[in-house]
Coordinates of C-alpha atoms and ligand atoms in Angstrom, one line a residue:
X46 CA -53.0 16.0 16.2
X47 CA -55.1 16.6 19.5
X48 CA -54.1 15.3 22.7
X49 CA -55.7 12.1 24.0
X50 CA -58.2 12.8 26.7
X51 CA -60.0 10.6 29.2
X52 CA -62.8 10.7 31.2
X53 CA -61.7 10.1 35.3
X54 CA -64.0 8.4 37.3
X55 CA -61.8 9.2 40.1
X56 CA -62.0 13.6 39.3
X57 CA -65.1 13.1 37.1
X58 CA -63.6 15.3 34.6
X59 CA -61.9 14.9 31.0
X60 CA -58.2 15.3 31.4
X61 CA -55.3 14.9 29.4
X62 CA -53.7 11.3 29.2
X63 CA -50.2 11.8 30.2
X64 CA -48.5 8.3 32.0
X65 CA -46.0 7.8 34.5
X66 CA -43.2 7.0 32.4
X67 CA -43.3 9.1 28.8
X68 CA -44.0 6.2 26.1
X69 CA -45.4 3.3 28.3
X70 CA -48.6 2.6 29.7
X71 CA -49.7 0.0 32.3
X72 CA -53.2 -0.7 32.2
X73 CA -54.9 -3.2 34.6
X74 CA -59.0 -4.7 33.8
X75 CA -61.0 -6.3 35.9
X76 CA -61.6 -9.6 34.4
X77 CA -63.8 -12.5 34.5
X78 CA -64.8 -14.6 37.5
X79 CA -64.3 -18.1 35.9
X80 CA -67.1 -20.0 37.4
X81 CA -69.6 -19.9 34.7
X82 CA -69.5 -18.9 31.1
X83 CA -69.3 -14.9 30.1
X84 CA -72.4 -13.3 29.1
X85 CA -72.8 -10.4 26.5
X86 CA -72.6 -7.4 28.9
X87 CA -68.6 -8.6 30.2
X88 CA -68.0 -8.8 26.8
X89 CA -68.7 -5.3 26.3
X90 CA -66.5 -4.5 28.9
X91 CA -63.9 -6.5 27.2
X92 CA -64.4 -5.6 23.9
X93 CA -64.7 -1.6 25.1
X94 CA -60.6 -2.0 27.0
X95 CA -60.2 -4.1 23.8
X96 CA -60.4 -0.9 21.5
X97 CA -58.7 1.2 24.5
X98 CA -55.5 -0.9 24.0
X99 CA -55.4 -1.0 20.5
X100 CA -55.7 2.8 20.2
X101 CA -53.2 3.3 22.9
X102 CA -51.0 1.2 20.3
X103 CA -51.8 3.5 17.9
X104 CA -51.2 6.6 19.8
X105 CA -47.3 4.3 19.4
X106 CA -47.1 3.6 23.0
X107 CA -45.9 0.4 24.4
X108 CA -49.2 -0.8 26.6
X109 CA -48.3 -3.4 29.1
X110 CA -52.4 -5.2 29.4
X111 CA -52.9 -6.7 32.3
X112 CA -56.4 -8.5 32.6
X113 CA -56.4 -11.1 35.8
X114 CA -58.5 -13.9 36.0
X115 CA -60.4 -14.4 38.8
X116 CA -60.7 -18.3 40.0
X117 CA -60.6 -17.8 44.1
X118 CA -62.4 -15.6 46.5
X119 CA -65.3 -14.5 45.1
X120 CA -68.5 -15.0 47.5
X121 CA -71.5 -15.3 46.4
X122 CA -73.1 -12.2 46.5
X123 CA -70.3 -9.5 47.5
X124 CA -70.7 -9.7 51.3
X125 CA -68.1 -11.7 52.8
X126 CA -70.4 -14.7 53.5
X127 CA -71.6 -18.0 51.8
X128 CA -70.1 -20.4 49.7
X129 CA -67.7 -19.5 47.0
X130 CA -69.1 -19.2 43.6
X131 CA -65.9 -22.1 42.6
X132 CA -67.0 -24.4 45.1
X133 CA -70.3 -24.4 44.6
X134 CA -70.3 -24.5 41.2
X135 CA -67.9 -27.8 41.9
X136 CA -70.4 -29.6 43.6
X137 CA -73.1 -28.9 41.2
X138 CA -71.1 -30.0 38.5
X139 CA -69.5 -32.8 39.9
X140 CA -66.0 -31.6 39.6
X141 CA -63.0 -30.2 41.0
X142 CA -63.1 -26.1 41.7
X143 CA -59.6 -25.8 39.1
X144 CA -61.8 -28.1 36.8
X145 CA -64.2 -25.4 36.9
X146 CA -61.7 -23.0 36.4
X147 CA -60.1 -24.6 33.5
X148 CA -63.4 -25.3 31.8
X149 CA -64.2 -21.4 31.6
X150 CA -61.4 -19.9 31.4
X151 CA -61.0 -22.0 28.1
X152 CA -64.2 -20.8 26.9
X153 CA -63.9 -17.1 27.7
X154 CA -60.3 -17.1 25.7
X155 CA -62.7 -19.3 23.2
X156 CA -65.4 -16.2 23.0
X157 CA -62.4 -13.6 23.1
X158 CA -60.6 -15.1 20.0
X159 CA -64.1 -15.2 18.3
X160 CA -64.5 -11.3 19.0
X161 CA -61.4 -10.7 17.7
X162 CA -60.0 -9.1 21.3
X163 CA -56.7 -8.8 21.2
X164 CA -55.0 -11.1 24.5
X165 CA -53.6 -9.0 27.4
X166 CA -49.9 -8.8 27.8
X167 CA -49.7 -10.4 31.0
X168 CA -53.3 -12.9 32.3
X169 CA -52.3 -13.7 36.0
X170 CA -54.8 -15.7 38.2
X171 CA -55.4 -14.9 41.5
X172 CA -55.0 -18.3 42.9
X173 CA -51.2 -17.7 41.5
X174 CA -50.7 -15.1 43.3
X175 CA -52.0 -16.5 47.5
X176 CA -48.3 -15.0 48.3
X177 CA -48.3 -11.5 46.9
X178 CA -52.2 -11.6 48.5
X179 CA -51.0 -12.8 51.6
X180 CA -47.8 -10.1 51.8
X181 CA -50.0 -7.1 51.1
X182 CA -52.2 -8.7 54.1
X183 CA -49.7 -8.3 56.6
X184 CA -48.3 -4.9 55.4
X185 CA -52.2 -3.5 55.8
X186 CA -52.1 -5.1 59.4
X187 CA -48.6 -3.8 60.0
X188 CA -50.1 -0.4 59.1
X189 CA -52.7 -0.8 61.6
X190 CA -55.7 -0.9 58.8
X191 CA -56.5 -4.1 59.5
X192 CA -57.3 -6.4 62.3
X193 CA -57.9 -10.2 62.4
X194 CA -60.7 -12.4 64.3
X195 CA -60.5 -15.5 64.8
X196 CA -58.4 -16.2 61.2
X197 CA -60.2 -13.8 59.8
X198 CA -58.4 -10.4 58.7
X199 CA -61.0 -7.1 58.1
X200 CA -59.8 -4.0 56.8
X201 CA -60.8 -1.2 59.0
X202 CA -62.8 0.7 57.1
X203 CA -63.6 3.7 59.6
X204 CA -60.0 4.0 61.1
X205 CA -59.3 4.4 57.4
X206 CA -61.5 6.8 56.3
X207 CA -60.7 9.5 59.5
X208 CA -57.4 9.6 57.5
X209 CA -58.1 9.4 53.7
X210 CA -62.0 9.6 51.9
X211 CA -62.8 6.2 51.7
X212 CA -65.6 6.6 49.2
X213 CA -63.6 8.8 46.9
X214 CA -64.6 7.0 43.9
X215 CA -67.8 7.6 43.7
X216 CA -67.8 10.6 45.6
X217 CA -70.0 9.5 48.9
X218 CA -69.6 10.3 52.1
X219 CA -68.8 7.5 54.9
X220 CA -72.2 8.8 56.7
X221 CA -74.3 7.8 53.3
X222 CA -72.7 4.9 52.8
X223 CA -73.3 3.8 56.3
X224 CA -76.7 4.1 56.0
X225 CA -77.2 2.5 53.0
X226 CA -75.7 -0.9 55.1
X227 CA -77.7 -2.8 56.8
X228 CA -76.5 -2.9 60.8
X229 CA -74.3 -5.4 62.4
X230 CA -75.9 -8.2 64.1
X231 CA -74.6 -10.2 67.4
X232 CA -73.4 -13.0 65.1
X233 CA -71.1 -10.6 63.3
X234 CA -67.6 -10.4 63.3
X235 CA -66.7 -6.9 62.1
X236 CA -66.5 -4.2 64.0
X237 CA -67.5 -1.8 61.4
X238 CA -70.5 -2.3 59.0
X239 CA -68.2 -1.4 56.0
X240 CA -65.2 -3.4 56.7
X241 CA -64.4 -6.1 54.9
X242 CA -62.1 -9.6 54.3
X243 CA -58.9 -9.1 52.6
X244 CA -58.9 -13.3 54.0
X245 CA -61.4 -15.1 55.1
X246 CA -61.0 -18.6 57.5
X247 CA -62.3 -21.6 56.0
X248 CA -64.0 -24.0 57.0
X249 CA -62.7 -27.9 57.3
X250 CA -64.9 -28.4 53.8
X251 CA -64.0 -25.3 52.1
X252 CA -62.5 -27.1 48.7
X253 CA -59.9 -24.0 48.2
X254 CA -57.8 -23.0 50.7
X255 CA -54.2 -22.1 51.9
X256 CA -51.9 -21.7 54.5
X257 CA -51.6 -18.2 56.0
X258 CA -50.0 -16.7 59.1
X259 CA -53.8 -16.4 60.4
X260 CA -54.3 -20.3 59.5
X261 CA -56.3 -22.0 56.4
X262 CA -58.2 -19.6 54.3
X263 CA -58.6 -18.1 51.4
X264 CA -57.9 -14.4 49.8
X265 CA -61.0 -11.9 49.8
X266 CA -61.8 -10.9 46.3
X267 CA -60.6 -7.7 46.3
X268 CA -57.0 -7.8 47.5
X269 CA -56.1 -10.2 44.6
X270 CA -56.6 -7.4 42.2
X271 CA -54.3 -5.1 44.6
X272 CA -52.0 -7.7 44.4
X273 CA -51.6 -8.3 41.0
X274 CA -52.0 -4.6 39.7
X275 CA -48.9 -3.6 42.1
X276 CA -47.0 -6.6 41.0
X277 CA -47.1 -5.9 37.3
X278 CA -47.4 -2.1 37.1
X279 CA -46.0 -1.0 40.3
X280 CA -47.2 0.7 42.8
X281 CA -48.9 3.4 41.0
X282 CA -49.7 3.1 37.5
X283 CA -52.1 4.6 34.8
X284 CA -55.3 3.0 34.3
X285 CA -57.5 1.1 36.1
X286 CA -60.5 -0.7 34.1
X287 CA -63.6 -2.3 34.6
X288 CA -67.3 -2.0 34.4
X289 CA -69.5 0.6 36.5
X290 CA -70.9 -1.9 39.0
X291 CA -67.2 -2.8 40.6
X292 CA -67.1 1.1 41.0
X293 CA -68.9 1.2 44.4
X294 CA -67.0 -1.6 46.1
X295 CA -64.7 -3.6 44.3
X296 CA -62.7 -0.5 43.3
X297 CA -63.2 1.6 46.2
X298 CA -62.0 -1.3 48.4
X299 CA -58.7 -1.7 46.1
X300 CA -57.9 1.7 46.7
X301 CA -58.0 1.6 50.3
X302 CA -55.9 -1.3 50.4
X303 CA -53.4 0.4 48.1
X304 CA -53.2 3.3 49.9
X305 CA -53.3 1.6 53.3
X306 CA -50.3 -0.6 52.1
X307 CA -48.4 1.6 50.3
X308 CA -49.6 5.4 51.1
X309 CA -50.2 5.9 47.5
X310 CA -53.0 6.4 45.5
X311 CA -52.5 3.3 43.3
X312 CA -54.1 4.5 39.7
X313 CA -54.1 7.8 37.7
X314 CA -56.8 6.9 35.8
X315 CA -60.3 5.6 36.5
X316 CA -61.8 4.1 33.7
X317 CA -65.5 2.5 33.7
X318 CA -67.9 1.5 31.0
X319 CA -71.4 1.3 31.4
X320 CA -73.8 -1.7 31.6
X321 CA -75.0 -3.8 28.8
X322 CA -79.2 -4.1 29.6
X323 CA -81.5 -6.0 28.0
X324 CA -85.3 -4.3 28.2
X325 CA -83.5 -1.3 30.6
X326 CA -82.2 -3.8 33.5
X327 CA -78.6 -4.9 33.5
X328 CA -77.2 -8.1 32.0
X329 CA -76.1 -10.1 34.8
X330 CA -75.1 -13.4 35.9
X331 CA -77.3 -13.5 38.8
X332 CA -80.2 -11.7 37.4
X333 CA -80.3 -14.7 34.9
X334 CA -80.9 -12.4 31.9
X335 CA -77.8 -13.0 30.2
X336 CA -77.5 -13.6 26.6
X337 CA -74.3 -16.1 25.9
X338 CA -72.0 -15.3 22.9
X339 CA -72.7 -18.9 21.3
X340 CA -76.6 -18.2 21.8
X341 CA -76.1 -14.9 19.5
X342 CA -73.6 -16.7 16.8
X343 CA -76.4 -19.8 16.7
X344 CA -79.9 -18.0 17.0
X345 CA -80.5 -20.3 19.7
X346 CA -82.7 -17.7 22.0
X347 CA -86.3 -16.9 22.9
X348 CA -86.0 -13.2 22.0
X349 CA -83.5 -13.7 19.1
X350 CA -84.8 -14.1 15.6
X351 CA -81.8 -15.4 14.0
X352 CA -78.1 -15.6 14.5
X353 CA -76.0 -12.7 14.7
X354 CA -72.0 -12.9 13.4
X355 CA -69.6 -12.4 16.2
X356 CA -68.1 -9.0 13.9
X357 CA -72.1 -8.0 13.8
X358 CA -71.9 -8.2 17.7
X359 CA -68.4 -6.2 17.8
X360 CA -69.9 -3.7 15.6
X361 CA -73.0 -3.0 17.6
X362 CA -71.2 -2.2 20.4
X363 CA -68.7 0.4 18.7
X364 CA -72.0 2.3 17.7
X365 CA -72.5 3.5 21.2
X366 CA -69.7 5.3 23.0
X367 CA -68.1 2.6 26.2
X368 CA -69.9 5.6 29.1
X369 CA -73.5 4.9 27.8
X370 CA -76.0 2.3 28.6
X371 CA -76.4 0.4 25.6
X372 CA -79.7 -1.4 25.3
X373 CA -79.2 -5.2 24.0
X374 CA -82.6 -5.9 21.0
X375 CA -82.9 -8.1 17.8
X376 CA -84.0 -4.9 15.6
X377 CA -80.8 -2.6 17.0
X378 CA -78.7 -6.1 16.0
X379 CA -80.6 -6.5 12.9
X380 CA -79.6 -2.2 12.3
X381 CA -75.9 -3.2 12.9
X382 CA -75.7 -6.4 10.4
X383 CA -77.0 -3.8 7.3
X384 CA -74.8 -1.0 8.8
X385 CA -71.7 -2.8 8.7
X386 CA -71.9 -4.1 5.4
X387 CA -72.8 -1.0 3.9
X388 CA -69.4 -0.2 6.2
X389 CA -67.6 -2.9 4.2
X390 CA -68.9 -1.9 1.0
X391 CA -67.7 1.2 1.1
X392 CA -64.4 0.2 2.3
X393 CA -63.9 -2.4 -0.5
X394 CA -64.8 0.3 -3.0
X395 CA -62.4 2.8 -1.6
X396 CA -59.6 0.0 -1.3
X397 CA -59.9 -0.7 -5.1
X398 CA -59.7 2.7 -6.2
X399 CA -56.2 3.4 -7.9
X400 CA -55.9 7.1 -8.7
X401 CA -55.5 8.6 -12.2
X402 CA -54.7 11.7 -13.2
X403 CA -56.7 13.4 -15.7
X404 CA -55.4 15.9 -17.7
X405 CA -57.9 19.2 -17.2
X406 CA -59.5 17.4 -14.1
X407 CA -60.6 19.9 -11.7
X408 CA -59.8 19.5 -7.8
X409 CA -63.2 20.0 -6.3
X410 CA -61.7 22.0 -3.3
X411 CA -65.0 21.6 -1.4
X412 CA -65.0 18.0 -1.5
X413 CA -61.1 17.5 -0.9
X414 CA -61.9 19.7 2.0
X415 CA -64.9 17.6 3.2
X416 CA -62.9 14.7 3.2
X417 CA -60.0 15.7 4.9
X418 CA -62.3 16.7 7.8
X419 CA -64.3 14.2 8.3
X420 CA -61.3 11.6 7.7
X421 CA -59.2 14.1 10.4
X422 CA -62.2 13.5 12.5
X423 CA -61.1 10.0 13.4
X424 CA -58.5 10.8 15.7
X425 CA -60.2 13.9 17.0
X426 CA -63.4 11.3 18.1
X427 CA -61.0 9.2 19.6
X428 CA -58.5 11.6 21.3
X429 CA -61.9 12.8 23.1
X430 CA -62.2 9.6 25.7
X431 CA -62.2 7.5 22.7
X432 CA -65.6 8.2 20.8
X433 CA -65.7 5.3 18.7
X434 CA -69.4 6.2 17.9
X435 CA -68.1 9.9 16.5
X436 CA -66.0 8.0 14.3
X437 CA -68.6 5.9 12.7
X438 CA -70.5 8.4 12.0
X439 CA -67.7 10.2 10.3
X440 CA -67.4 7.0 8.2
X441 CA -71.3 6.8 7.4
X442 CA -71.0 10.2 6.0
X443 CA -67.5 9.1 3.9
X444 CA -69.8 6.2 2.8
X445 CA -71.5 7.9 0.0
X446 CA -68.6 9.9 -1.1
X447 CA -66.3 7.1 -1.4
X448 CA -69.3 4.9 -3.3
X449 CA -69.6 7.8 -6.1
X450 CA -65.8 8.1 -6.3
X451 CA -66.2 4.1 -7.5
X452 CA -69.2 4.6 -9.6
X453 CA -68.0 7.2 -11.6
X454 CA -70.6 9.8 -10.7
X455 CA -67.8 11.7 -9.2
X456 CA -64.7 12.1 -11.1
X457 CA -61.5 10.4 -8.7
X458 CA -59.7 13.8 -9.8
X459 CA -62.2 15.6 -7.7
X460 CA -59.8 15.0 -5.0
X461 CA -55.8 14.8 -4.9
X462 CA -53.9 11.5 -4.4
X463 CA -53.0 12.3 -0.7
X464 CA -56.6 12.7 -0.2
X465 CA -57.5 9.1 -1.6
X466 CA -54.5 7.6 0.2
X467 CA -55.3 8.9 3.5
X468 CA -58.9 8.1 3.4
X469 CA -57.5 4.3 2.7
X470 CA -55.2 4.3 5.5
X471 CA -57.1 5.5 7.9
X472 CA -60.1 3.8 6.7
X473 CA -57.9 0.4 6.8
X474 CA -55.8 1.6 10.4
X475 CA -59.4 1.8 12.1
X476 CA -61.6 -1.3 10.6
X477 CA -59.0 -3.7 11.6
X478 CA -56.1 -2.0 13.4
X479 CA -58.5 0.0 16.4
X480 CA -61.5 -1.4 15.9
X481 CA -60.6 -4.4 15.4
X482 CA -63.0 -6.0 12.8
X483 CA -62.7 -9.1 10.3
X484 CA -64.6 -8.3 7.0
X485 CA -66.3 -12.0 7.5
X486 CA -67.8 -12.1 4.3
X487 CA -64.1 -12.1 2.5
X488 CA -62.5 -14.9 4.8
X489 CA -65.5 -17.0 4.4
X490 CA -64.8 -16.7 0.7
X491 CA -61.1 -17.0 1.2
X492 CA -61.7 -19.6 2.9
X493 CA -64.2 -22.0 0.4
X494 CA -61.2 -21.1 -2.5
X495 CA -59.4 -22.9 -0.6
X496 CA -61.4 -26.1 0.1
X497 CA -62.3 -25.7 -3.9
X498 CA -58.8 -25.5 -5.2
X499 CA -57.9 -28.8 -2.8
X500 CA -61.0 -30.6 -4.5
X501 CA -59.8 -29.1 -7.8
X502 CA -56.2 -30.9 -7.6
X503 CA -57.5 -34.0 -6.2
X504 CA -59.7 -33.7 -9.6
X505 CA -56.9 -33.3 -11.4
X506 CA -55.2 -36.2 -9.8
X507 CA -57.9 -38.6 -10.5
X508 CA -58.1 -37.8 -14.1
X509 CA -54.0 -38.2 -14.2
X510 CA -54.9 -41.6 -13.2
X511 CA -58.1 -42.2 -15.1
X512 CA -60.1 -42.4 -12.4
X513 CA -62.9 -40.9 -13.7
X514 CA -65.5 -42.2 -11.5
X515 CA -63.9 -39.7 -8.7
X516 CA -63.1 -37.1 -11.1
X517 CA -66.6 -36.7 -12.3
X518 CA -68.3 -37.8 -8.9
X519 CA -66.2 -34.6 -8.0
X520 CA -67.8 -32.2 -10.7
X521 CA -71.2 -33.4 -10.4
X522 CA -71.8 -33.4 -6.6
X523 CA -70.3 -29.5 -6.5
X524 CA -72.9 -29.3 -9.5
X525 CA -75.6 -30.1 -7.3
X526 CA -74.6 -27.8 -4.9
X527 CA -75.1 -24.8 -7.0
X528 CA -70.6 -24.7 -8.1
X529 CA -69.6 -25.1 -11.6
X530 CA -66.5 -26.3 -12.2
X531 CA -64.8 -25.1 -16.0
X532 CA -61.9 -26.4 -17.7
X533 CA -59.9 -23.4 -19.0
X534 CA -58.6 -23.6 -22.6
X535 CA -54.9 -23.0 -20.6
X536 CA -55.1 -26.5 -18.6
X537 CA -56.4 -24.3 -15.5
X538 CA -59.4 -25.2 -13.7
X539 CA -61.8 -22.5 -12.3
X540 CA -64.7 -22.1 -10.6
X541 CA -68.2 -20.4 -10.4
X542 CA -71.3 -19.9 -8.2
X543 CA -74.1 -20.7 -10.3
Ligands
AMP112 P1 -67.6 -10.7 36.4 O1 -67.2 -11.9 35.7 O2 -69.0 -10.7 36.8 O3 -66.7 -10.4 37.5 O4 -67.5 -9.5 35.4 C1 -66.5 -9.3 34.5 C2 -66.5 -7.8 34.0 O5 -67.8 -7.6 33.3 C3 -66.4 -6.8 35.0 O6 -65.6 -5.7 34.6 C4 -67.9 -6.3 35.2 O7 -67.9 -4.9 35.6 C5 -68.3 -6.4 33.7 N1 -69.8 -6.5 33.6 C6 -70.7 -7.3 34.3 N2 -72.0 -7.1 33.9 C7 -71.9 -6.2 32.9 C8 -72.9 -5.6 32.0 N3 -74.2 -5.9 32.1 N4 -72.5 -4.7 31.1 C9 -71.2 -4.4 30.9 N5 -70.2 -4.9 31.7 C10 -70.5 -5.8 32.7
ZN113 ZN1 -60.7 -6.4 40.1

């Protein structure tokens, strides 16, 4: 099998995955800020390390998946000014900031479960962790990165960069960055115009704050991530996920507080997907164009048609490859409902295909050799910075193949038993193992057996008693909904759909 290559932000090049320790990976995501609910485009993000983490699984390795929560710190707008978005959020809500947090942090797990993301191993919050934030402060200070005014503590952006590229990440030098910033006023406290809080003073009404040695304040948004990452994967571990937007600062700034704490370069791998948009501009909180999981699931939007299944959504996503833009529209939604269950159609044919052999049954060696390619393909796509789009495509072309196989146009004999049997592991390994899909259709059925066999017994039961006002209340109110209920010569009861 190919080796698993990944695309760096950090080099910019493809290079072969190969972690610290041989077996293991430690993989830290950006995740949500919990003052509101997630829209669409974090769940891409989520949904893209999702896949990332079950392939690494795969691959066999053990993947410790961290994915913080962030419920302290973040400003409104990224400068380190304003209310925080918790507080604020409070106020208007009437409740207090960890009610806030509580309240969406339930409802992102809520929206995860629903898109069948897998949890992270370890889910730490940065308001558990004002220690760890607060000892990484004083070793950046200690280190002379840092300096403090007035219970503020900056990080020294310039100091820092005449030692180490500070805009490494996305390869810019400190002279363009500059100028894209606007220039210090007299009210400002920094010294540079690229520095910024790793804690910030707060005022007397600030509703989150803590004790430090530079009196009450609260961590800047970036260090918690520093924090946590070094506390659960150590001080330099393999990947480091996210979307593209934390790229430029959020990431660039966790770097330089590594490196200025610990004089390492703190991740080996860079990973970033790209934006969700809707009509070309970026899904975003602030922007106010962000489509909410329970509007897609209900239909309940303005530029929606109807409601979308949450495996529908999943699905969509898979079709474009995590480093592309990925343009959000009813008709490319509509194009992944009828794709995927021509996806499922295919895959319940193959799953009920038992082999036989025939006696004079050719081997069609073309074929046998299509297949194998194509099914090979799977890993290859992957292996190559996990093209879950390549793979479809490979299973859009199986499609056909596997549908004549069922239908008899093509003789099963036309290829061996391996050949069938590694087409249906794969084929099963991917849907549900690495991508992570629910064949919806099959548990909704599952799932009104069930209700129908309860009715069925209590049926049963009334009849047992000669209560055949509920019996036959039973049988003609599932009558009216379009179920037929048939006594079997055997005693057994079934059921049918008129
Ligand atoms: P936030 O809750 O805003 O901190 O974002 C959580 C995650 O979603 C981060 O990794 C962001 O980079 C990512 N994200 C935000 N907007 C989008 C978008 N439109 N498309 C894809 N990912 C996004
Ligand atoms: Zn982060």
């Amino acid at each position: 099998m190919s080796e698993l290559k990944v695309y760096n932000s950090l080099t910019r090049t493809k290079e072969v995955f190969t972690p610290v320790t041989p077996g293991y990976v430690g993989m830290y995501v950006c995740g949500p800020t919990v003052y509101s609910d997630v829209h669409l485009g974090n769940c891409r993000t989520f949904i893209s390390f999702d896949i990332i983490y079950r392939y690494l699984k795969y691959l066999g390795y053990k993947v410790r998946y961290v994915r913080n929560i962030t419920d302290a710190g973040h400003l409104e707008g990224d400068r380190d000014e304003g209310d925080d978005k918790f507080s604020k959020k409070a106020r208007l809500e009437q409740l207090e900031p960890m009610e806030i947090v509580q309240k969406y942090t339930l409802g992102f797990h809520k929206v995860m479960e629903l898109f069948n993301n897998l949890p992270p191993t370890i889910e730490p919050t940065a308001t558990g962790h004002i220690s760890e934030q607060i000892e990484m402060v004083k070793q950046i200070i200690a280190n002379g990165y840092a300096y403090i005014v007035d219970g503020t503590v900056y990080f020294d952006v310039e100091k820092y960069n005449k030692e180490k590229p500070y805009g490494i990440l996305t390869n810019r030098k400190l002279e363009d960055l500059l100028e894209g910033t606007r220039a210090l006023g007299g009210q400002d406290e920094k010294k540079g115009r690229l520095d910024f809080a790793l804690w910030i003073k707060a005022k007397p009404e600030h509703l989150m704050q803590w004790p430090s040695p530079w009196g009450m304040g609260f961590p800047g948004w970036h260090i918690e991530c520093s924090a946590m990452s070094g506390k659960y994967l150590g001080k330099q571990f393999d990947i480091h996920g996210g979307g593209m937007d934390l790229a430029a600062t959020h990431h660039t700034n966790e770097i330089a507080q590594s490196q200025a704490c610990y004089h390492t370069s703190p991740v080996n791998y860079w990973l970033h997907t790209n934006m969700l948009t809707v009509n070309g501009a970026r899904m975003s909180k602030t922007a106010g164009n962000g489509f909410l999981p329970h509007q897609l699931f209900t239909g309940d939007h303005p530029l929606l048609d109807k409601a979308y299944a949450p495996m529908t959504v999943r699905f969509f996503m898979l079709q474009t490859h995590y480093r592309s833009t990925l343009d959000f529209s009813n008709e490319a939604l509509q194009a992944a409902e009828k794709g995927l269950k021509r996806l499922w159609e295919a895959y319940e044919n193959l799953s009920s295909l038992v082999y036989q052999d025939i006696d004079n049954a050719q081997l069609d060696n073309e074929l046998e050799k299509r297949c194998i390619n194509l099914v090979n393909g799977f890993d290859e796509s992957m292996n190559d910075d996990f093209n879950t789009a390549k793979v479809l495509a490979n299973m859009f072309e199986l499609a056909p193949v596997i549908n004549s196989l069922k239908h008899g146009q093509v003789l099963l004999a036309s290829i061996s038993k391996q050949t069938l049997e590694l087409l249906q592991n794969k084929f099963s390994a991917y849907l549900f193992d690495i991508f992570g899909l629910k064949n919806e259709k099959e548990n909704d059925s599952a799932l009104l057996d069930g209700v129908l066999q309860l009715l069925i017994q209590i049926r049963k039961e009334a009849r047992e008693k000669k209560d055949f006002t509920t019996s036959d209340k039973i049988r003609n109110k599932l009558q009216q909904q379009g179920i037929t209920l048939k006594d079997e010569k055997n005693g057994s009861v079934s059921w049918a759909i008129d």
